[in-house]
Amino acid sequence: MNSRLDKHHLLLSLVVPVFNEQETIDFFIEKISSVFSQEEQLTVEMIFINDGSTDETLERLIKRQQTDQRIKIVDLSRNFGKEAALTAGLDIASGEVVVPIDVDLQDPPELILEMIQLWREGYEVVLGKRVNRSSDHWLKRVTASWFYRIHNKIASPKLPVNVGDFRLMDRCVVDAIKKLPESHRFMKGLFAWVGFKTACVDYVRPERIAGSTKFNGWKLWNFAIEGLTSFSTAPMRTWIYIGFLVAFPSFIFSIFILFRVLIFGIDVPGYASIMVAVTFLGGLQLIGIGVLGEYLGRTYMESKRRPIFLIRQIY
């Protein structure tokens, strides 16, 4: 029998990054209290990582902490981004099982009880998998679909489709992630990279309980680039083939021009054809330099070995 079935008490750490979420905090805490109120064999700690909020998020958390000792607040020195905030939460979490979860309640806390049951059956990672993306607008659904397809074709390991950060992780998984040293972190990729025995729980993602998302199209685009370049060198390698496809027809055309000049005399090229060739090749070169620059920039930033985040205070 799995030893986990014999455990009479379990410490669950909820890792909750927050950035300007003053409108959702009370709803979230009340929901957590409601879901786990009858679980006598389960202790919950809520680790809120305040990622440089400029509204009253921190003040509301401190006020709630005065009457709820399950709340721990990690106040970062500035906004470092959600990936860094997740990393901070995983470093602080002390539970036997750890669950990153969004404060907007789009990740249903009720699902955690089902995840714990699968954990007791021997799974070390239990993913929350969205069965559809009906709560997202059309463009986000399409671009998300493209991202997963492209990433899983060119990168390794493959990302589980329609799975976000919401998942249950055993302590051994969290300890493995904490050993990964990179500064620029794509957490979905790191979660997939460490592996371990995995199960899935399907759910339909509801609308936000309050407030608005802090991700816009530009941030999502940069996030996608971060994911593709973190776990694949294929974008760089692609330019070898693009260069060949451009150079080979140019070589054949130059031979054709040489023979035509030798047979028919001097050929005066047209201005339009020259401009098309120059601008086309110039554009390809700039794109290629941009791809190389992306990887070089990542190498440069990693070489500095700056900390992923800085903590101003822990409450």
Tab-separated table of C-alpha atoms in Angstrom, residues 16 42 45 59 63 66 68 98 154 168 183 191 200 206 243 254 265 298:
chain	number	residue	atom	x	y	z
A	16	VAL	CA	-0.455	32.767	-4.739
A	42	LEU	CA	-5.331	18.964	6.268
A	45	GLU	CA	-0.851	27.741	4.471
A	59	GLU	CA	-2.483	46.465	3.087
A	63	LYS	CA	-5.233	43.183	7.580
A	66	GLN	CA	-4.286	39.648	11.684
A	68	ASP	CA	-6.013	34.401	9.810
A	98	VAL	CA	2.505	22.650	-3.009
A	154	ILE	CA	10.491	22.288	-31.876
A	168	LEU	CA	-0.198	19.922	-7.264
A	183	SER	CA	17.490	33.588	-14.006
A	191	PHE	CA	7.643	22.132	-14.425
A	200	CYS	CA	-4.313	15.135	-14.902
A	206	PRO	CA	-14.631	30.071	-15.018
A	243	GLY	CA	19.964	30.971	-45.818
A	254	SER	CA	23.946	34.257	-61.158
A	265	GLY	CA	26.427	40.831	-74.358
A	298	ARG	CA	19.624	35.538	-22.787
